[in-house]
Coordinates of C-alpha atoms and ligand atoms in Angstrom, one line a residue:
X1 CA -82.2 74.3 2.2
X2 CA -82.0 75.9 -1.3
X3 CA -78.8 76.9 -1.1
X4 CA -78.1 73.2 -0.5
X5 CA -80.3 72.6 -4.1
X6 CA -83.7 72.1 -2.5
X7 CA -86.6 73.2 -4.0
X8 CA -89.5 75.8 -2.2
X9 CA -91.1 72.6 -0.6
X10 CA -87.6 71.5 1.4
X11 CA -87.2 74.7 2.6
X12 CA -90.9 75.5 4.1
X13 CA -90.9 72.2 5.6
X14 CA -87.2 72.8 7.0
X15 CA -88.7 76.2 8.2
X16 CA -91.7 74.9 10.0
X17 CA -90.4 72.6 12.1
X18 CA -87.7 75.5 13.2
X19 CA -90.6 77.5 13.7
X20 CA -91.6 74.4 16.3
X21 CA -88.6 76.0 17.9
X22 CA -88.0 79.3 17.7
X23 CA -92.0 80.4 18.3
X24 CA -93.2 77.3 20.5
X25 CA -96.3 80.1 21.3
X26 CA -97.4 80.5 18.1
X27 CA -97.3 77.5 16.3
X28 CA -95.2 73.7 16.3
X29 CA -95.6 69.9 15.9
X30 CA -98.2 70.3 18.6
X31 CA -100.4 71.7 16.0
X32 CA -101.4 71.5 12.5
X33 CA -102.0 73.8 9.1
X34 CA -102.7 74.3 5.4
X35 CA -99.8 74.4 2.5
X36 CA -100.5 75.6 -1.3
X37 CA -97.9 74.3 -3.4
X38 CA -97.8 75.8 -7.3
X39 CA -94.7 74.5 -9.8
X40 CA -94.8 76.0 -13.2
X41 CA -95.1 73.6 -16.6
X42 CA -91.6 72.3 -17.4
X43 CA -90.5 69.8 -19.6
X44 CA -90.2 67.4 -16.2
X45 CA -94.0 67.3 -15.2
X46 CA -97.0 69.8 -15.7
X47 CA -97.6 72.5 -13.5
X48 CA -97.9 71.5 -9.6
X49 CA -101.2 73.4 -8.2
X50 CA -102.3 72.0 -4.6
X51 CA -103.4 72.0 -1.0
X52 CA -102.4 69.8 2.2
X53 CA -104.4 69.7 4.6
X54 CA -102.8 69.2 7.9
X55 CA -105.3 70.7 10.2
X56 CA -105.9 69.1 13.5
X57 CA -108.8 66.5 14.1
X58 CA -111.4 66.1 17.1
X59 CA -110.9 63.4 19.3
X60 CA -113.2 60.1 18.6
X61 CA -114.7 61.2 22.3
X62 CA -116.2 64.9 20.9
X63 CA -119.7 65.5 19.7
X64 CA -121.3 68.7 19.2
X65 CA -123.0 68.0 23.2
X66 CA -119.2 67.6 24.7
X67 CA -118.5 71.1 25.5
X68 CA -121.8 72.7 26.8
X69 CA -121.8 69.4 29.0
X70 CA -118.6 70.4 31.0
X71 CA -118.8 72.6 34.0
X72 CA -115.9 74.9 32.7
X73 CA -117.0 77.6 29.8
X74 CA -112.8 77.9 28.8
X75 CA -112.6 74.1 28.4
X76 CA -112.3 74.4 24.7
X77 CA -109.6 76.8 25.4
X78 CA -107.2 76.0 28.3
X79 CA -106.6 72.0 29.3
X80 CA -107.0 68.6 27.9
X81 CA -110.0 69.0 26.2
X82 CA -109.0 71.7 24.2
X83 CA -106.9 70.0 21.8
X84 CA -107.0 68.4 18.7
X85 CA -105.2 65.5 17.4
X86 CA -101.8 67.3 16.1
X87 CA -101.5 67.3 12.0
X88 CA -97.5 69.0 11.7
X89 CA -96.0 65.9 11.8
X90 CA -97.7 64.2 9.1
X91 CA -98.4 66.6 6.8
X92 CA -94.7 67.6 6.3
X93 CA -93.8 64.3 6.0
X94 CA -96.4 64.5 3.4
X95 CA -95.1 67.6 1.5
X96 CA -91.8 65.9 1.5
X97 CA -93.1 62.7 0.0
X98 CA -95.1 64.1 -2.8
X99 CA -92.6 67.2 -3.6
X100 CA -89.1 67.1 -1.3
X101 CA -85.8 66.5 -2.9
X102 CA -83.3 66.6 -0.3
X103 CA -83.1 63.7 2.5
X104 CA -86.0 64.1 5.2
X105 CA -83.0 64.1 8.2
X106 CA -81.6 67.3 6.0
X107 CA -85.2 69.4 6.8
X108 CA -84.6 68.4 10.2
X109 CA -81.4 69.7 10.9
X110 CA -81.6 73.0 11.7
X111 CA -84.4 72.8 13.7
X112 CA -82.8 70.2 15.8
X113 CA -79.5 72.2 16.2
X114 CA -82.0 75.4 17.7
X115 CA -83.4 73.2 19.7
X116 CA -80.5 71.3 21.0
X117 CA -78.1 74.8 21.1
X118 CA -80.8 77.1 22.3
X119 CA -82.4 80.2 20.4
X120 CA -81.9 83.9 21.5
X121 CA -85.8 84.6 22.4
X122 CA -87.4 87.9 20.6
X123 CA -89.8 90.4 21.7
X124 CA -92.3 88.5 20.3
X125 CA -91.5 85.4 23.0
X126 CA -91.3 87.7 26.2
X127 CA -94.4 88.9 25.1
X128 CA -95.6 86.1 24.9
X129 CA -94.0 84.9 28.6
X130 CA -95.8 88.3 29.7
X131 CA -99.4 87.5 28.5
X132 CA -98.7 84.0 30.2
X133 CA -97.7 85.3 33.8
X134 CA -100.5 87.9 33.6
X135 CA -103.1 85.1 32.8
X136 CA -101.5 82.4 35.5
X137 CA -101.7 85.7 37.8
X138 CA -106.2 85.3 37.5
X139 CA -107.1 81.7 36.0
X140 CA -105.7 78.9 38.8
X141 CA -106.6 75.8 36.0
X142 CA -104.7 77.7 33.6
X143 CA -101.9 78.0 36.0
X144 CA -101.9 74.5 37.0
X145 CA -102.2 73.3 33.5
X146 CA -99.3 76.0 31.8
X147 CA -96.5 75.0 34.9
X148 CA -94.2 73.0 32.5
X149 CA -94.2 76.0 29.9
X150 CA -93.9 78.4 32.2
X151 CA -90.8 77.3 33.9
X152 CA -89.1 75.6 30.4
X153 CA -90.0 78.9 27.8
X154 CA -90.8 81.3 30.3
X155 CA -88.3 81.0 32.6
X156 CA -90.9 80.9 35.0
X157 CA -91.5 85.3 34.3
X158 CA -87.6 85.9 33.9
X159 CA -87.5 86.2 30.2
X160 CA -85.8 89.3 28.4
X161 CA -84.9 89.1 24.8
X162 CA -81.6 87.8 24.1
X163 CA -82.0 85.2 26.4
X164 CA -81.2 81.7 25.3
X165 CA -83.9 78.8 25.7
X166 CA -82.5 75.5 24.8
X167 CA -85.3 72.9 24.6
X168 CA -83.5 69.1 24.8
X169 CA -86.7 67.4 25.2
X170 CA -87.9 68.7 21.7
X171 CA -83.8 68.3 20.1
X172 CA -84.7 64.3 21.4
X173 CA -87.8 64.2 19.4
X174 CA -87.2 66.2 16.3
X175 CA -83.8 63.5 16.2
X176 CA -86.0 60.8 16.2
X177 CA -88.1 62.0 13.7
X178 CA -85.6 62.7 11.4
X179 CA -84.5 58.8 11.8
X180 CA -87.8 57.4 11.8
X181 CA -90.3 59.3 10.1
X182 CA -93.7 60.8 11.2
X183 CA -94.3 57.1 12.8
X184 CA -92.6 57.9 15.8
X185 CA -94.8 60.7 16.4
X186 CA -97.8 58.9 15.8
X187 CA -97.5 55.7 17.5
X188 CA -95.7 54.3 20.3
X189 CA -94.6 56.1 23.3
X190 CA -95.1 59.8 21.4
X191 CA -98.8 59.3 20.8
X192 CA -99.0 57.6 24.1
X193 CA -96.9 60.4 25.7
X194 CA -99.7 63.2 23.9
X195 CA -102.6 60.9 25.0
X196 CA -101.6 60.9 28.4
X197 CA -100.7 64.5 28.4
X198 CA -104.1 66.0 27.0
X199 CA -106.5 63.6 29.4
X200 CA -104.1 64.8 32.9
X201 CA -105.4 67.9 32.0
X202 CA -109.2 67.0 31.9
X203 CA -108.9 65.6 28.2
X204 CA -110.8 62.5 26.6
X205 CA -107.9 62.1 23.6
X206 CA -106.9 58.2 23.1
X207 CA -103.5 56.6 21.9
X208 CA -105.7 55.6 18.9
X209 CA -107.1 59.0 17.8
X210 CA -103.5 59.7 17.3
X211 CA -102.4 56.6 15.6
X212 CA -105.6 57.2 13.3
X213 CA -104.6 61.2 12.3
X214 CA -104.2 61.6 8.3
X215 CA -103.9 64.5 6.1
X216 CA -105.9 65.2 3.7
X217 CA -105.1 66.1 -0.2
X218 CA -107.4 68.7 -1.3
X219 CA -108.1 70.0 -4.4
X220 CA -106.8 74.1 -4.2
X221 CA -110.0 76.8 -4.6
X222 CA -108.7 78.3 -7.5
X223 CA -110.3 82.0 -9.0
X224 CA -109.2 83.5 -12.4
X225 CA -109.7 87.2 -13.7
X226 CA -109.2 88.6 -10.5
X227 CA -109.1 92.1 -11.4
X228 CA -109.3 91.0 -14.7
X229 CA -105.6 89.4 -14.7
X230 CA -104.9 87.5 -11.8
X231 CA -105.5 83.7 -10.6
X232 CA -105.9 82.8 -7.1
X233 CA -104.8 79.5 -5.5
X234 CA -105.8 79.2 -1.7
X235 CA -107.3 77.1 0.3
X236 CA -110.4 75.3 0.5
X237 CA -112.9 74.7 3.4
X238 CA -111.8 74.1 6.4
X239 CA -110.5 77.1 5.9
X240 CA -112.7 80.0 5.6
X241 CA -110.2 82.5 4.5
X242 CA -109.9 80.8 1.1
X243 CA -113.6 81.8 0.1
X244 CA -113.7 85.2 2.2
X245 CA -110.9 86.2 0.2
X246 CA -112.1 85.6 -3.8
X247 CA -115.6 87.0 -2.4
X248 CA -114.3 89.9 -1.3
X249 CA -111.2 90.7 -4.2
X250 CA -114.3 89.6 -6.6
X251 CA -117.1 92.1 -4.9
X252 CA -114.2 95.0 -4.9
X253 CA -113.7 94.7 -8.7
X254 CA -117.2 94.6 -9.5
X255 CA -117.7 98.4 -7.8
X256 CA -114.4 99.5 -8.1
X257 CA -115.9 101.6 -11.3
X258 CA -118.3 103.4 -8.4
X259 CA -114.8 105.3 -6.6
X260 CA -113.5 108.0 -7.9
X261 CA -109.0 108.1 -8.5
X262 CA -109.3 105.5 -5.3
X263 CA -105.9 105.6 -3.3
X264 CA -105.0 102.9 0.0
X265 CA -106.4 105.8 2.6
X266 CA -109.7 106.8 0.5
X267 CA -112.6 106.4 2.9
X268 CA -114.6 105.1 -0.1
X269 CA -112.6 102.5 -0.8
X270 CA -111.9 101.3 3.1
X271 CA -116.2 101.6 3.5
X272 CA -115.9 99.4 0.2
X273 CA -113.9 97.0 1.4
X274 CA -115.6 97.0 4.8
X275 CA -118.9 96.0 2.9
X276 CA -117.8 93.5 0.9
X277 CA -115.4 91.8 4.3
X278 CA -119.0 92.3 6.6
X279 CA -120.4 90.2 4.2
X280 CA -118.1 87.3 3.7
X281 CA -118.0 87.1 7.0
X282 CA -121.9 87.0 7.2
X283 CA -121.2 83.6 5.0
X284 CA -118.5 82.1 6.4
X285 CA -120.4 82.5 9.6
X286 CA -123.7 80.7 8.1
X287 CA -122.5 78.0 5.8
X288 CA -118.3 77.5 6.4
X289 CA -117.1 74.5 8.2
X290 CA -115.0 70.9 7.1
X291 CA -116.5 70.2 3.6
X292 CA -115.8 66.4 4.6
X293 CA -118.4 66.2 7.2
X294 CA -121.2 69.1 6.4
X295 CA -122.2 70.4 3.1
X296 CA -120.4 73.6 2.4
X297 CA -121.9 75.5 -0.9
X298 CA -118.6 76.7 -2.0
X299 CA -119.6 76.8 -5.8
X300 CA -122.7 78.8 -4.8
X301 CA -120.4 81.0 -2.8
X302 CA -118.3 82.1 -4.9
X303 CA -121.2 81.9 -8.1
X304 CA -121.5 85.3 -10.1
X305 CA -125.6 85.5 -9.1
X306 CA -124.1 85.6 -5.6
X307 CA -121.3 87.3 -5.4
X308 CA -123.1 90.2 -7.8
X309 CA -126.1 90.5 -5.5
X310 CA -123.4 90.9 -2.0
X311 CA -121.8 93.7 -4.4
X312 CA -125.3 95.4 -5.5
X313 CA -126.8 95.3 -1.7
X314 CA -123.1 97.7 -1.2
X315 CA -124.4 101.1 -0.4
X316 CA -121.6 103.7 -1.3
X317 CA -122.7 106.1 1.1
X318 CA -124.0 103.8 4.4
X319 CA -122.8 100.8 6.1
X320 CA -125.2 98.0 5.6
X321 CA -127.9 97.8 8.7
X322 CA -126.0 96.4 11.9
X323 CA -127.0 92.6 11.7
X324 CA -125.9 92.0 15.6
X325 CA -125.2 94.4 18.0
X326 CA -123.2 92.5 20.4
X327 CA -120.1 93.6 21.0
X328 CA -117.4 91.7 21.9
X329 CA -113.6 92.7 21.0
X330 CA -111.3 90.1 19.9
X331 CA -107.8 89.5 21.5
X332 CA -105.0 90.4 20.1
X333 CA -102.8 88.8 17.7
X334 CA -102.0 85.6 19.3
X335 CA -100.9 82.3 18.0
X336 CA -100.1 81.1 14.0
X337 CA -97.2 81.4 11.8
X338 CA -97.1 82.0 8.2
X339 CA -94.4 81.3 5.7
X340 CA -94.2 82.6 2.0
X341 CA -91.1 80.5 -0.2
X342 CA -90.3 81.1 -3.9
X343 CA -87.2 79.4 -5.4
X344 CA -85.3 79.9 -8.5
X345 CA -87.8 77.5 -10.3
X346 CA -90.3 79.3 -9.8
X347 CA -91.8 76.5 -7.4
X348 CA -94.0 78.7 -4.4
X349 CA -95.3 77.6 -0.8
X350 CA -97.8 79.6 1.0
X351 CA -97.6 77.7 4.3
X352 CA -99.6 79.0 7.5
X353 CA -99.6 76.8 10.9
X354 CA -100.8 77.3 14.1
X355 CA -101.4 75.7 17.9
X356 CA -104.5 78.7 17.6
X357 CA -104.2 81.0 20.5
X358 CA -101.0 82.1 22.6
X359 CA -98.9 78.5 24.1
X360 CA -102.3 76.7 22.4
X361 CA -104.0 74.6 25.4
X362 CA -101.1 75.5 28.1
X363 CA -100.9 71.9 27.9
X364 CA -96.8 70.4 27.2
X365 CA -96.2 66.7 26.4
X366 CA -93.1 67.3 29.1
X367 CA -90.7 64.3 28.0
X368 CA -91.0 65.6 24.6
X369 CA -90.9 69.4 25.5
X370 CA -93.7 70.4 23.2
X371 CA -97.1 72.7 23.9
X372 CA -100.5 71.1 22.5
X373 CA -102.6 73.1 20.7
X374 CA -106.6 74.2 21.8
X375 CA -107.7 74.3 18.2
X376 CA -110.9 72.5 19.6
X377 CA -111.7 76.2 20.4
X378 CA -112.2 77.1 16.7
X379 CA -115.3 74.7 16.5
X380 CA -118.6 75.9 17.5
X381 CA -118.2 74.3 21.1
X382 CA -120.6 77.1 22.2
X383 CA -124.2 77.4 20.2
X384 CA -125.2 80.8 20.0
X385 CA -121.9 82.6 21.5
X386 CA -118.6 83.1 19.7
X387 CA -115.4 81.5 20.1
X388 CA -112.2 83.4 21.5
X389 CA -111.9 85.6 18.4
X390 CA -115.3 87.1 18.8
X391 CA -116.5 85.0 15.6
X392 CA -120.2 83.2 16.3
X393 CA -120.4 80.3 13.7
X394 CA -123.0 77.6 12.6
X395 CA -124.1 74.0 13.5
X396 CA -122.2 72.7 10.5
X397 CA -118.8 73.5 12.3
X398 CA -119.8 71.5 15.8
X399 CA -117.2 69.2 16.7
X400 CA -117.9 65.7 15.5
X401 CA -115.1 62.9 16.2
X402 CA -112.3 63.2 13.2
X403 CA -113.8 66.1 12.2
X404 CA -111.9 69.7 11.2
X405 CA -112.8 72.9 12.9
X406 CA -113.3 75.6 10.5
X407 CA -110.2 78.1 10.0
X408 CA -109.4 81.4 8.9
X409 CA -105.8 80.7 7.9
X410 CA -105.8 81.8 4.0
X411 CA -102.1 80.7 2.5
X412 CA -102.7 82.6 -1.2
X413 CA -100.6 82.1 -3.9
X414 CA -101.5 84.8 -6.8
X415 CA -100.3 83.7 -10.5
X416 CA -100.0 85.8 -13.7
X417 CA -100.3 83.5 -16.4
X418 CA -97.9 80.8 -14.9
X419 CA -95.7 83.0 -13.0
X420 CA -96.0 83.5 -9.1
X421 CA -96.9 87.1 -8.8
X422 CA -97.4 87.3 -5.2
X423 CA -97.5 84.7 -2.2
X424 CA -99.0 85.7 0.8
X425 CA -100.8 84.7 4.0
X426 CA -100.4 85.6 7.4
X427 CA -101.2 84.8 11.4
X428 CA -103.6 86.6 13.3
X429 CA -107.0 84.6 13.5
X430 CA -109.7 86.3 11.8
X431 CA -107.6 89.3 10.9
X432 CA -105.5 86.8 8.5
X433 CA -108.2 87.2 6.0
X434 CA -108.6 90.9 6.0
X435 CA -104.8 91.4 6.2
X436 CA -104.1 89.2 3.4
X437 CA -107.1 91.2 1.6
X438 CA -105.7 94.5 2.2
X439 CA -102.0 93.5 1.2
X440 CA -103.1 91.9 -2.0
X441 CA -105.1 95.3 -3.1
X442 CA -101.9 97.2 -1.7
X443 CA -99.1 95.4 -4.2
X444 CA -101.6 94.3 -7.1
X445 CA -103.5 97.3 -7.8
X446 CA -102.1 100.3 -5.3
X447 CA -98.8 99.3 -6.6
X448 CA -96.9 99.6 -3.2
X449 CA -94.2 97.4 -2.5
X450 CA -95.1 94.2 -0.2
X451 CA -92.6 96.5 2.2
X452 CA -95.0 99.5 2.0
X453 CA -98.0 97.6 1.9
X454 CA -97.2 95.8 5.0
X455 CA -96.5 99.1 6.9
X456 CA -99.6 100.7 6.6
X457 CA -102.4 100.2 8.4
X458 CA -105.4 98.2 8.3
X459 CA -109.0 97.8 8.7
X460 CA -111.1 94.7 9.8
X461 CA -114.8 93.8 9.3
X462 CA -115.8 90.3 10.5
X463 CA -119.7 90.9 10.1
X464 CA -120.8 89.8 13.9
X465 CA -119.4 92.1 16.5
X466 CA -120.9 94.7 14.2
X467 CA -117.4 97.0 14.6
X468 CA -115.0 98.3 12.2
X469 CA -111.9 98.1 13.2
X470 CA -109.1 100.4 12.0
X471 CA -105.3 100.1 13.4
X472 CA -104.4 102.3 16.0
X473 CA -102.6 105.2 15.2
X474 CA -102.5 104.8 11.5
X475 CA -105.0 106.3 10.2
X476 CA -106.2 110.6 10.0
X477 CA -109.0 111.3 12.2
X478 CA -110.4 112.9 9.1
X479 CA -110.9 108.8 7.6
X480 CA -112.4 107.9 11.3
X481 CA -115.0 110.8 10.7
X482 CA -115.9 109.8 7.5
X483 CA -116.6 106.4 7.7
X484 CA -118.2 107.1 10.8
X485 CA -120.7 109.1 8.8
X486 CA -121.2 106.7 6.5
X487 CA -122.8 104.9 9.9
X488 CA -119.7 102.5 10.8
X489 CA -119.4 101.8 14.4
X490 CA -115.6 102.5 14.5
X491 CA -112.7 101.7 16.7
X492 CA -109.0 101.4 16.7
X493 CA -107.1 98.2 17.9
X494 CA -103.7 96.8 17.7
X495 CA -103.1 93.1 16.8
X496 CA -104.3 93.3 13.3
X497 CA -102.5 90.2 11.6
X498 CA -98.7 89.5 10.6
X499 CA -98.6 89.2 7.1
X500 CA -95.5 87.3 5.4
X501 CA -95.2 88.7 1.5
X502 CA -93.4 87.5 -1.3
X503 CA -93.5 89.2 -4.8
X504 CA -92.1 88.2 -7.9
X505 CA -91.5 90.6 -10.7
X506 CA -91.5 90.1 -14.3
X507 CA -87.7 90.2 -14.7
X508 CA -87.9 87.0 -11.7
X509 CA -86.5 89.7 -9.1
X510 CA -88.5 89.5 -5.9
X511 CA -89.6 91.6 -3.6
X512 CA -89.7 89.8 0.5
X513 CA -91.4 91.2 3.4
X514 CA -91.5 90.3 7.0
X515 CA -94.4 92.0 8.8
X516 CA -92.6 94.5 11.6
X517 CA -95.5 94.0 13.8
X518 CA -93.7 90.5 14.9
X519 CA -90.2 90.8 14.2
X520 CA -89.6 88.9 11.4
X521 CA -87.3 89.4 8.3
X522 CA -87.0 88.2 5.2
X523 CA -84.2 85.5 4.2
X524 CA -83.1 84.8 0.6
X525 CA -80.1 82.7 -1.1
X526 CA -79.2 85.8 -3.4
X527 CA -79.1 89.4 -3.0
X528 CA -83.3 90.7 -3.1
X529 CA -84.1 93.9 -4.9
X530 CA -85.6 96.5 -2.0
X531 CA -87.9 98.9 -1.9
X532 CA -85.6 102.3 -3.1
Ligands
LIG601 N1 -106.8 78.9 14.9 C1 -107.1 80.0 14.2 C2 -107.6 79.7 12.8 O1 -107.3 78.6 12.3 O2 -108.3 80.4 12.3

């Protein structure tokens, strides 16, 4: 798309909806997300700072009494009444209105000639098939509900990479699309198609909850002076990672003065930023959910009073008293897709999307060869427990018809005076925030490469279980021992994000990296300068 003249917006929405295609596990028009647009001044228009919201909505037929009154505990997960009203659709036909430049059938292309022509599956995909099979093998709703999915991407357990999947129901749709707009997706025999689709499965969604889906403009949570120099664009609540982040970048630089020559692997600095994540998450647990429907204290949030007294209750020497000891370890990195875009203009996308967990609800809308997402899951469907990624939440984020379940998708943008400096976010549920944390701290004040920064390991603090997590293998025993003396409850895991990073240097050169955990790469129009 830029090489054709489009600008950073053309080419993440051209991107997403070939991401529909080539990870229908992870994320797709069966879903939703968040995009942060920035543009610099020029002599055209002032600068472009902002957020779309494209996150999926609760049926009209959900209340905060709808889940405990089912029979099944994984109905927010698996089947009809896991998912939300999809948002892809509209929102990119959104970005395109307010800041496309190439024809709408143009974005569309590619991902149309995947589908149609078939894509060579990745690692990522039979792993993906794997998981599947393995779950089908125990769960016999699952099973009944994944059949279509299983035998059109999975190849009903045959998959090995290199394998080509060719999906003509979803070529059909995306062409039809492209010719008619996001209409045909949200009315007539699409919405119908989805309706029907979700309630087979034991869903309450109606034809009209998908003709009523809109996206939502939202002003971007914007920080300055982080570390001093730096100003943040992300995104606001729904998402949670948007405050979590400047918390935590803001409670860092306020006791950064209390390490001594701090370096990426310093146990000081990792029970640092342990302390300041356990207590983000503490908030975002307490107060986060769709600012639309419940109050959401953002301002108080992120005020100095509050932020400075989370830094001063950060003992160097101790982990803050365990706050719940339940114990309950997130799964591994499942669905979600983020996308970071610069073009020559300086014009950035941070763009993260998701259907939530692995192939969403199981659910496929079979005539138009798509999977539905189970983003219903990310409410608090279960008072007093925690939702599949181990995170408990409040009463403010109980579904409520139209309503947005809370998120921890954090699209960043970081800006040096008007210049994109960095544009990150990344998949991963929970671990989105402390990845995109960690890699941040990395480039901007470590001064690795987004290469090096995405290859070493991470840690993860989400406040309730009351664990630290470090990834497996990546760091010395001698870091495990210390922070384990500083009274952390730690252990390792795998499945600690994908981050997507894009730096731009001063002399305009960037620096693009794919995280290796998921097989990515980086893709530019001219040559990129790499790490030496
Ligand atoms: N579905 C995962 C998230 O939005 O956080």
């Amino acid at each position: 798309m830029l090489r054709l003249g489009g600008n950073a917006v053309d080419a993440a929405i051209a991107a997403s909806f070939t991401l529909s295609v080539t990870d229908p596990f992870s994320c797709g028009v069966g879903g939703g997300g968040f995009m942060v647009v920035y543009a610099p001044p020029s002599d055209a228009r002032p600068a472009v700072e902002a957020v779309l919201n494209y996150r999926e909505t609760a049926p009209g037929a959900l209340g905060p009494d709808f889940y405990p009154s089912l029979d099944r505990t994984d109905a927010s997960r698996i089947g009809g009444a896991a998912v939300g009203v999809p948002g892809t659709v509209r929102g990119l036909e959104a970005a395109h209105q307010r800041w496309g430049t190439l024809p709408w059938p143009t974005l569309l292309a590619p991902a149309i000639e995947a589908a149609q022509q078939g894509v060579a599956v990745n690692e990522a995909w039979c792993a993906a098939a794997r998981w599947l099979g393995e779950a089908r093998s125990d769960q016999p709703h699952l099973a009944r509900c994944s059949e279509w999915i299983w035998k059109h991407l999975c190849g009903s357990g045959t998959l090995q990479p290199g394998d080509v999947v060719r999906q003509p129901e979803q070529a059909r749709l995306l062409r039809r699309i492209a010719g008619r707009g996001a209409d045909f997706f949200y009315t007539g025999e699409v919405a119908r198609d989805i309706a029907l689709a979700a309630q087979a499965a034991g869903g309450v969604m109606q034809i009209e909850d998908i003709e009523g889906y809109s996206t939502q403009d939202l002003a971007p949570l914007v920080a300055d002076e982080i570390f001093g120099r730096y100003r943040l664009l992300t995104m606001p609540p729904p998402s949670s990672g948007g405050v979590a982040e400047i918390q935590v970048l803001r409670m860092l630089w306020r006791r950064w003065g209390d390490l001594h020559d701090p370096g990426p692997d310093d146990p000081a600095y990792l029970h640092l930023l342990a302390s300041a994540m356990q207590q983000a998450f503490a908030d975002r647990a307490r107060w986060l959910a769709d600012g639309t429907f419940a109050p959401v204290p953002v301002s108080h949030l992120l005020s100095d009073a509050h932020v400075q007294a989370a830094a001063d209750r950060i003992d160097p020497d101790r982990a803050l008293e365990p706050v719940d000891a339940h114990v309950l370890p997130p799964p591994d990195d499942a669905g979600t897709s983020h996308l970071s875009v610069v073009d020559a203009d300086g014009m950035a996308v941070a763009c993260t999307e998701t259907i939530n967990t692995l192939w969403g609800s199981c659910v496929a809308v079979e005539p138009w060869g798509i999977v539905l997402n189970n983003e219903m899951d990310d409410f608090t469907t279960n008072p007093g427990g925690s939702n599949a990624f181990g995170l408990r939440q409040s009463d403010r984020n109980a579904p409520e018809p139209g309503k947005r379940p809370l998120s921890s998708m954090s699209p960043t943008i970081v800006l040096e005076g008007d210049e994109v400096r960095l544009v990150a976010g990344a998949s991963g549920g929970p671990r989105i925030i402390s990845a995109t944390i960690k890699a941040i701290v990395d480039v901007l004040i470590f001064g690795m490469t987004p290469e090096e920064a995405l290859a070493v390991g991470r840690v993860h603090q989400q406040w309730s279980p009351d664990v630290l997590w470090l990834e497996q293998g990546r760091f010395d025993e001698s870091v495990h021992a210390d922070l384990r003396s500083r009274g952390w409850d730690v252990r390792e895991r795998t499945g600690m994000g994908a981050e997507q990073l894009l730096e731009v240097l001063p002399d305009g050169s960037m620096l693009p990296a794919s995280d290796p955990r998921k097989g990515g790469a980086p893709a530019g129009v001219r040559s990129v300068t790499t790490a030496d």
